[in-house]
Structure formats: C-alpha cells, structure tokens
Amino acid sequence: MRVLVAGAKGMLGRDLVEIFSPCYEVTGWDLPDLDITRAEETRGKIAGLRPRFIINCAAYTDVDGCESRADLALAVNAEGVRNLAAAALAVRARLVHLSTDYVFDGASRTPYRPDDPPSPLNAYGRSKLQGEMLLRASGADHLIVRTAWLYGPRGKNFVEAILRQAEAGRGLRVVNDQKGSPTFTRDLSGAIRDLLEAGAGGTFHVTNAGACTWFEFAREIVQQQEMNAVKIQPIPSEELGRSAKRPAFSVLDCSRYETTCGKKMRSWKEGLREYFLFRGNTA
Ligand SMILES: NC(=O)c1ccc[n+]([C@@H]2O[C@H](COP(=O)([O-])OP(=O)(O)OC[C@H]3O[C@@H](n4cnc5c(N)ncnc54)[C@H](OP(=O)(O)O)[C@@H]3O)[C@@H](O)[C@H]2O)c1
C-alpha cells in the first residue's frame, strides 16, 4: 500500500518514513520536491503518485518565528493543509495531519480532550488550528493527530540542547511554569500506524503518558545520563523573553487513542529511556 509522507526531512517525518517502510511502499517528499503552499504542484504530484495515505508533517514549526512571519505560518500550516486536502480528495487518499497542543490556551487544569474548545495563544497555534478547520471543511477523508513536546533522533531537540549545555558546563536555567507531555517521535510514529490500521478518523490526541514541566524534563534528562552534578535552575517563562506566549498547561487526554487502538502510550520517562537506547545503538 502506497504512503506519502509530506515534510519527510523533518524530525517526525524521518521517523515515519523509517517506521512505515517495512510494511508500506513509502515515498517521502519535502521542500524542494513538494511545496505544499503550491496548490497546483501539490495536486499534480499527488495525482501522479496516487497514494492510499498521505501523512502530513510539513509545517512551519518555529513557534517564535511565527509571531513575526504570521503570513508564512498561515501559508504553510493552514493553506498548505487545504492544498493537501484537495489533492487527497481528488485521489481518494486518507490524509493524516499532525497538529499541536498549542491550539489550547492552557487555562484548563485537567488534560484536554479532542473535543475541548481550542483557543490558541500564539500565531503558530492559530495557524495550526486554521489548518485543522480547513481540513475538516475540505470533504477529504482525514485523521487529525494532535501531539506535543516532540523530540527524536533525527532533529534538533530539547534533549540534545540540554545535554549540549550540560556538557559545556554552562549553568542551566529552565522554565518551570509550563506543563506538558514530552513525546518520543518513534513512539508517536508507532501510534500513528496503529490509528491508520484501526481505520480511525476524526481528531485524536497522542503523547507519551504523564506530564512534567520543562524544568522537570531537563532534570530527568541529566539524571538518566548520570550527570548528577549538573545544576539546573527553575525559572518563570517571562525570564526567557520569547515572542510567542506558550500555554501553562497543555497536557492532552489520549483516551480516545487508547480505546480505539487498545493500547496505552508508555510514560514520558520510559520514552526518554528508549530515546537514549536508540541513540546509543545508532551512534
Ligand atoms: N516539534 C514539536 O514539538 C511538535 C509539537 C506538536 C506538534 N508538532 C507538529 O508535528 C509535525 C511535525 O513536526 P516536526 O517537529 O517534525 O517539524 P519539523 O522538524 O520542523 O519538520 C517540518 C518539515 O516540513 C518542511 N516544510 C516547511 N515548509 C514546507 C512546505 N511549504 N512544503 C513542504 N514541506 C515544508 C520543513 O522544511 P524546512 O526545515 O526546510 O523548513 C521540515 O522538513 C508538524 O505538523 C508540527 O506542527 C510538532
């Protein structure tokens, strides 16, 4: 069965290509082979390939950059999704689209369910929400998977940034007032395959289980690497002076995934252990 991964050179896209390849005929496209902001090009290329499934990881993911480049964010994260949806509809492919916990404002104190009302705090979240809405309105057969706090072996990520700073002997100052669920891209890729194989449609939340703050995540990273001498200072978000606001609480309720697939995601700490094992084996 033919699967197209759009955004295949990104952090998640690379893992998806690898994880789907043993069982599917996978094509991975990214810039410059496929620019999803170009409607005609997208439609033509997908009509030529005729995939059964399209998994869309293509996105403009620089959360702070989206504040000053809101037009680019909308072009890729919203109009790009509409273009893919039109192309998917034309060949009757199912479009699996990745979205984000940042569609929520963080005011909740209980994990967000897929049907909870979104209310993004930043331009990235608004563009991703717009993409979801355009996809739902498109008439294309689709599956939206919202996830969060991704790290994986094939991309720049928080885990490596913390280790780099720790190894350089720099004092670490990490935000302690945002709570979410760090998620290993390979675990997410497996869950996406489960959802596809279960024939799931609609909106799902998938992250590793449990939650922590970025500070707690950083502390776990250095502990698992036995760098116990490294000092980490918890700080409030405002000290970083970033241009995009982030939700204080963006934990996602994954029970729809669990009941649909009959599986639970492993905890974020186990996911991190698996990441280090994988990284060690492929180094
Ligand atoms: N990373 C996270 O923590 C996180 C959290 C929640 C949800 N998500 C969602 O998960 C998905 C995958 O994220 P990721 O972290 O793997 O992202 P990523 O590493 O930034 O990968 C995105 C890929 O899309 C490409 N791209 C950008 N504009 C494009 C266009 N017009 N046409 C085709 N490809 C284009 C990028 O190329 P360039 O690098 O050349 O721009 C990049 O290779 C995204 O939908 C993201 O919103 C991510």
Short mmCIF file of C-alpha atoms and ligand atoms in Angstrom, two decimals:
data_model
loop_
_atom_site.label_atom_id
_atom_site.label_comp_id
_atom_site.label_asym_id
_atom_site.label_seq_id
_atom_site.Cartn_x
_atom_site.Cartn_y
_atom_site.Cartn_z
CA MET A 1 0.00 0.00 0.00
CA ARG A 2 1.41 3.38 -1.02
CA VAL A 3 2.02 6.04 1.66
CA LEU A 4 3.24 9.59 1.07
CA VAL A 5 4.96 11.43 3.93
CA ALA A 6 4.99 15.19 3.34
CA GLY A 7 7.64 17.04 5.35
CA ALA A 8 9.74 13.86 5.20
CA LYS A 9 13.03 15.59 6.07
CA GLY A 10 11.70 16.93 9.38
CA MET A 11 12.15 15.39 12.81
CA LEU A 12 8.94 13.34 12.82
CA GLY A 13 8.82 12.81 9.05
CA ARG A 14 12.15 10.96 9.01
CA ASP A 15 11.00 8.53 11.72
CA LEU A 16 7.68 7.95 9.99
CA VAL A 17 9.42 7.06 6.74
CA GLU A 18 11.63 4.60 8.61
CA ILE A 19 8.85 3.03 10.68
CA PHE A 20 6.35 2.68 7.82
CA SER A 21 8.89 1.41 5.27
CA PRO A 22 8.98 -2.30 6.25
CA CYS A 23 5.21 -2.70 5.68
CA TYR A 24 4.28 0.03 3.18
CA GLU A 25 5.55 1.44 -0.07
CA VAL A 26 6.69 4.80 1.30
CA THR A 27 7.52 7.97 -0.61
CA GLY A 28 8.93 10.90 1.37
CA TRP A 29 8.71 14.40 -0.05
CA ASP A 30 9.83 17.71 1.41
CA LEU A 31 11.00 21.05 0.05
CA PRO A 32 12.02 21.45 -2.75
CA ASP A 33 10.40 18.24 -4.16
CA LEU A 34 6.99 19.20 -2.82
CA ASP A 35 5.98 22.65 -1.62
CA ILE A 36 2.53 22.29 -0.08
CA THR A 37 1.87 26.02 -0.43
CA ARG A 38 1.68 25.49 -4.21
CA ALA A 39 -1.80 24.14 -4.88
CA GLU A 40 -1.36 23.05 -8.49
CA GLU A 41 2.03 21.45 -7.95
CA THR A 42 0.68 19.59 -4.91
CA ARG A 43 -2.37 18.35 -6.75
CA GLY A 44 -0.35 17.29 -9.82
CA LYS A 45 2.32 15.41 -7.90
CA ILE A 46 -0.15 13.58 -5.70
CA ALA A 47 -2.31 12.69 -8.71
CA GLY A 48 0.81 11.16 -10.26
CA LEU A 49 1.72 9.15 -7.16
CA ARG A 50 -1.83 8.08 -6.16
CA PRO A 51 -1.02 7.21 -2.53
CA ARG A 52 -3.60 5.47 -0.33
CA PHE A 53 -2.47 7.51 2.70
CA ILE A 54 -0.81 10.90 3.00
CA ILE A 55 0.80 11.79 6.33
CA ASN A 56 1.39 15.50 6.64
CA CYS A 57 4.37 16.52 8.77
CA ALA A 58 5.16 19.54 6.59
CA ALA A 59 4.84 22.66 8.71
CA TYR A 60 6.42 25.93 9.70
CA THR A 61 7.30 24.96 13.28
CA ASP A 62 9.35 27.88 14.58
CA VAL A 63 6.91 28.97 17.29
CA ASP A 64 8.58 32.34 17.94
CA GLY A 65 9.29 32.88 14.24
CA CYS A 66 5.57 32.51 13.51
CA GLU A 67 4.90 35.71 15.51
CA SER A 68 6.81 37.87 13.03
CA ARG A 69 6.03 35.70 9.98
CA ALA A 70 2.33 35.06 10.52
CA ASP A 71 1.76 35.12 6.73
CA LEU A 72 4.23 32.28 6.19
CA ALA A 73 2.72 30.38 9.14
CA LEU A 74 -0.74 30.63 7.57
CA ALA A 75 0.56 29.79 4.09
CA VAL A 76 2.20 26.54 5.25
CA ASN A 77 0.20 25.49 8.31
CA ALA A 78 -3.25 26.42 7.02
CA GLU A 79 -3.37 26.93 3.23
CA GLY A 80 -0.80 24.16 2.71
CA VAL A 81 -3.13 21.77 4.54
CA ARG A 82 -6.06 22.89 2.37
CA ASN A 83 -3.95 22.19 -0.74
CA LEU A 84 -3.04 18.72 0.52
CA ALA A 85 -6.67 18.03 1.42
CA ALA A 86 -7.85 18.97 -2.09
CA ALA A 87 -5.15 16.75 -3.60
CA ALA A 88 -6.07 13.88 -1.25
CA LEU A 89 -9.75 14.21 -2.10
CA ALA A 90 -9.01 14.07 -5.82
CA VAL A 91 -7.27 10.67 -5.50
CA ARG A 92 -9.45 9.44 -2.56
CA ALA A 93 -6.47 9.22 -0.24
CA ARG A 94 -6.83 9.48 3.52
CA LEU A 95 -4.97 12.49 4.91
CA VAL A 96 -3.35 12.09 8.32
CA HIS A 97 -2.48 15.53 9.60
CA LEU A 98 -0.27 16.43 12.57
CA SER A 99 -1.42 19.21 14.85
CA THR A 100 -0.45 20.57 18.23
CA ASP A 101 -1.25 21.06 21.91
CA TYR A 102 -0.70 24.78 21.23
CA VAL A 103 -4.25 25.04 19.85
CA PHE A 104 -5.25 25.23 23.56
CA ASP A 105 -4.78 28.21 25.88
CA GLY A 106 -3.61 26.28 28.93
CA ALA A 107 -6.31 27.54 31.29
CA SER A 108 -7.57 24.01 31.99
CA ARG A 109 -6.31 22.01 34.95
CA THR A 110 -7.34 18.66 33.50
CA PRO A 111 -5.94 17.10 30.32
CA TYR A 112 -7.52 18.44 27.14
CA ARG A 113 -9.84 16.13 25.27
CA PRO A 114 -10.06 16.23 21.46
CA ASP A 115 -13.45 17.97 21.56
CA ASP A 116 -12.49 20.68 24.07
CA PRO A 117 -12.75 24.18 22.60
CA PRO A 118 -9.41 25.39 21.21
CA SER A 119 -8.20 28.91 21.90
CA PRO A 120 -4.58 29.38 20.78
CA LEU A 121 -2.34 31.93 22.47
CA ASN A 122 0.13 32.41 19.63
CA ALA A 123 0.40 32.76 15.84
CA TYR A 124 1.73 29.19 15.43
CA GLY A 125 -1.27 27.76 17.32
CA ARG A 126 -3.69 29.93 15.33
CA SER A 127 -2.19 28.79 12.02
CA LYS A 128 -2.31 25.12 13.08
CA LEU A 129 -5.93 25.48 14.22
CA GLN A 130 -6.84 27.11 10.92
CA GLY A 131 -5.21 24.13 9.15
CA GLU A 132 -7.37 21.71 11.17
CA MET A 133 -10.52 23.68 10.31
CA LEU A 134 -9.73 23.82 6.59
CA LEU A 135 -9.09 20.07 6.60
CA ARG A 136 -12.41 19.30 8.35
CA ALA A 137 -14.24 21.53 5.85
CA SER A 138 -12.49 20.02 2.81
CA GLY A 139 -14.53 16.85 2.49
CA ALA A 140 -11.31 14.78 2.45
CA ASP A 141 -11.17 11.56 4.42
CA HIS A 142 -8.93 12.54 7.33
CA LEU A 143 -7.36 11.86 10.69
CA ILE A 144 -6.00 14.73 12.80
CA VAL A 145 -3.39 13.75 15.40
CA ARG A 146 -2.54 16.43 17.94
CA THR A 147 0.69 15.85 19.78
CA ALA A 148 3.16 17.79 21.93
CA TRP A 149 6.74 18.46 23.01
CA LEU A 150 8.37 16.21 20.41
CA TYR A 151 11.96 15.04 20.47
CA GLY A 152 13.52 12.48 18.19
CA PRO A 153 16.82 11.18 16.89
CA ARG A 154 16.52 12.94 13.54
CA GLY A 155 16.11 16.56 14.54
CA LYS A 156 17.25 19.42 16.75
CA ASN A 157 15.51 18.89 20.03
CA PHE A 158 15.25 19.88 23.69
CA VAL A 159 17.04 16.75 24.96
CA GLU A 160 20.14 17.42 22.88
CA ALA A 161 20.06 21.14 23.70
CA ILE A 162 20.08 20.34 27.43
CA LEU A 163 22.90 17.79 27.06
CA ARG A 164 24.99 20.22 24.99
CA GLN A 165 24.68 22.90 27.67
CA ALA A 166 25.33 20.42 30.48
CA GLU A 167 28.44 19.08 28.74
CA ALA A 168 29.71 22.62 28.15
CA GLY A 169 29.46 23.14 31.91
CA ARG A 170 27.06 26.01 31.41
CA GLY A 171 24.57 26.77 34.18
CA LEU A 172 21.13 25.62 33.09
CA ARG A 173 18.06 27.77 33.60
CA VAL A 174 14.86 26.04 32.54
CA VAL A 175 11.22 27.10 32.53
CA ASN A 176 9.15 25.63 35.35
CA ASP A 177 5.70 27.13 34.70
CA GLN A 178 4.66 25.23 31.55
CA LYS A 179 3.40 21.70 31.90
CA GLY A 180 3.08 19.18 29.07
CA SER A 181 3.99 15.69 27.92
CA PRO A 182 7.39 15.13 26.29
CA THR A 183 6.87 12.71 23.42
CA PHE A 184 9.37 10.48 21.64
CA THR A 185 8.83 10.70 17.88
CA ARG A 186 9.24 6.94 17.36
CA ASP A 187 6.52 6.21 19.91
CA LEU A 188 4.26 8.69 18.15
CA SER A 189 5.07 7.17 14.75
CA GLY A 190 4.01 3.73 16.01
CA ALA A 191 0.77 5.17 17.39
CA ILE A 192 0.02 6.83 14.04
CA ARG A 193 0.46 3.46 12.34
CA ASP A 194 -1.90 1.89 14.93
CA LEU A 195 -4.54 4.54 14.25
CA LEU A 196 -4.23 4.12 10.48
CA GLU A 197 -4.51 0.36 10.75
CA ALA A 198 -7.56 0.72 13.03
CA GLY A 199 -9.23 2.81 10.31
CA ALA A 200 -9.57 5.76 12.73
CA GLY A 201 -10.98 9.06 11.50
CA GLY A 202 -11.56 12.42 13.22
CA THR A 203 -9.39 14.05 15.87
CA PHE A 204 -7.08 12.22 18.28
CA HIS A 205 -4.57 13.20 20.94
CA VAL A 206 -1.34 11.19 21.16
CA THR A 207 1.58 11.87 23.51
CA ASN A 208 3.68 9.80 25.87
CA ALA A 209 1.83 9.34 29.18
CA GLY A 210 2.22 11.57 32.23
CA ALA A 211 3.35 15.18 32.35
CA CYS A 212 6.05 17.46 33.68
CA THR A 213 7.42 20.96 33.31
CA TRP A 214 10.39 21.73 31.04
CA PHE A 215 12.49 22.04 34.21
CA GLU A 216 11.42 18.56 35.37
CA PHE A 217 12.09 17.20 31.89
CA ALA A 218 15.61 18.71 31.94
CA ARG A 219 16.26 17.24 35.40
CA GLU A 220 15.20 13.78 34.18
CA ILE A 221 17.45 14.11 31.10
CA VAL A 222 20.57 14.78 33.18
CA GLN A 223 19.60 12.09 35.74
CA GLN A 224 19.14 9.43 33.06
CA GLN A 225 22.55 10.40 31.67
CA GLU A 226 24.02 10.22 35.19
CA MET A 227 25.17 13.82 35.05
CA ASN A 228 24.03 14.37 38.59
CA ALA A 229 26.46 17.18 39.31
CA VAL A 230 24.75 19.43 36.75
CA LYS A 231 22.80 22.22 38.42
CA ILE A 232 19.53 23.31 36.89
CA GLN A 233 17.72 26.42 37.99
CA PRO A 234 13.93 26.63 37.56
CA ILE A 235 12.78 29.96 36.08
CA PRO A 236 9.47 31.56 35.05
CA SER A 237 8.71 31.78 31.28
CA GLU A 238 8.88 35.58 31.27
CA GLU A 239 12.61 35.44 32.04
CA LEU A 240 13.25 33.98 28.57
CA GLY A 241 11.57 36.96 26.89
CA ARG A 242 10.31 34.86 23.98
CA SER A 243 7.99 36.50 21.48
CA ALA A 244 5.30 33.76 21.49
CA LYS A 245 3.25 33.02 24.59
CA ARG A 246 3.01 29.33 25.48
CA PRO A 247 0.17 27.63 27.36
CA ALA A 248 0.90 26.99 31.06
CA PHE A 249 -0.79 23.60 30.82
CA SER A 250 -1.11 21.67 27.58
CA VAL A 251 -1.48 18.07 28.71
CA LEU A 252 -3.57 16.08 26.24
CA ASP A 253 -6.05 13.35 27.16
CA CYS A 254 -5.14 10.37 24.96
CA SER A 255 -8.01 8.06 25.98
CA ARG A 256 -9.63 8.14 22.52
CA TYR A 257 -6.43 6.70 21.07
CA GLU A 258 -6.26 4.11 23.87
CA THR A 259 -9.82 2.87 23.39
CA THR A 260 -9.57 2.88 19.59
CA CYS A 261 -6.26 1.00 19.43
CA GLY A 262 -6.47 -0.99 22.68
CA LYS A 263 -3.02 0.27 23.67
CA LYS A 264 -1.55 2.78 26.09
CA MET A 265 1.40 5.03 25.30
CA ARG A 266 4.39 4.43 27.58
CA SER A 267 5.29 7.13 30.14
CA TRP A 268 7.42 10.10 29.10
CA LYS A 269 10.26 8.86 31.34
CA GLU A 270 10.24 5.44 29.63
CA GLY A 271 10.06 7.17 26.25
CA LEU A 272 13.18 9.15 27.16
CA ARG A 273 14.99 5.95 28.22
CA GLU A 274 14.08 4.40 24.87
CA TYR A 275 15.36 7.51 23.08
CA PHE A 276 18.75 7.19 24.80
CA LEU A 277 18.91 3.46 23.98
CA PHE A 278 18.02 4.11 20.34
CA ARG A 279 20.53 6.96 20.13
CA GLY A 280 23.23 4.76 21.65
CA ASN A 281 22.53 1.93 19.20
CA THR A 282 22.57 4.13 16.13
CA ALA A 283 25.53 6.35 17.10
N1 LIG B 1 8.12 19.56 17.32
C1 LIG B 1 7.14 19.58 18.23
O1 LIG B 1 7.41 19.69 19.44
C2 LIG B 1 5.70 19.46 17.81
C3 LIG B 1 4.71 19.50 18.79
C4 LIG B 1 3.36 19.36 18.41
C5 LIG B 1 3.04 19.20 17.08
N2 LIG B 1 4.01 19.18 16.14
C6 LIG B 1 3.63 19.02 14.73
O2 LIG B 1 4.20 17.82 14.23
C7 LIG B 1 4.53 17.97 12.85
C8 LIG B 1 5.99 17.58 12.62
O3 LIG B 1 6.81 18.41 13.44
P1 LIG B 1 8.40 18.36 13.37
O4 LIG B 1 8.90 18.80 14.69
O5 LIG B 1 8.85 17.07 12.78
O6 LIG B 1 8.67 19.54 12.34
P2 LIG B 1 10.00 19.91 11.53
O7 LIG B 1 11.16 19.11 12.02
O8 LIG B 1 10.09 21.41 11.53
O9 LIG B 1 9.65 19.39 10.07
C9 LIG B 1 8.77 20.07 9.21
C10 LIG B 1 9.25 19.83 7.79
O10 LIG B 1 8.34 20.49 6.90
C11 LIG B 1 9.12 21.15 5.91
N3 LIG B 1 8.37 22.23 5.29
C12 LIG B 1 8.28 23.54 5.66
N4 LIG B 1 7.53 24.22 4.78
C13 LIG B 1 7.14 23.33 3.82
C14 LIG B 1 6.37 23.44 2.65
N5 LIG B 1 5.86 24.62 2.25
N6 LIG B 1 6.16 22.34 1.90
C15 LIG B 1 6.69 21.16 2.26
N7 LIG B 1 7.44 20.98 3.37
C16 LIG B 1 7.66 22.08 4.14
C17 LIG B 1 10.33 21.65 6.69
O11 LIG B 1 11.37 22.01 5.82
P3 LIG B 1 12.39 23.19 6.30
O12 LIG B 1 13.06 22.68 7.54
O13 LIG B 1 13.30 23.32 5.11
O14 LIG B 1 11.55 24.40 6.57
C18 LIG B 1 10.65 20.42 7.53
O15 LIG B 1 11.46 19.50 6.84
C19 LIG B 1 4.18 19.41 12.49
O16 LIG B 1 2.90 19.44 11.94
C20 LIG B 1 4.15 20.12 13.83
O17 LIG B 1 3.28 21.23 13.80
C21 LIG B 1 5.35 19.30 16.47
#
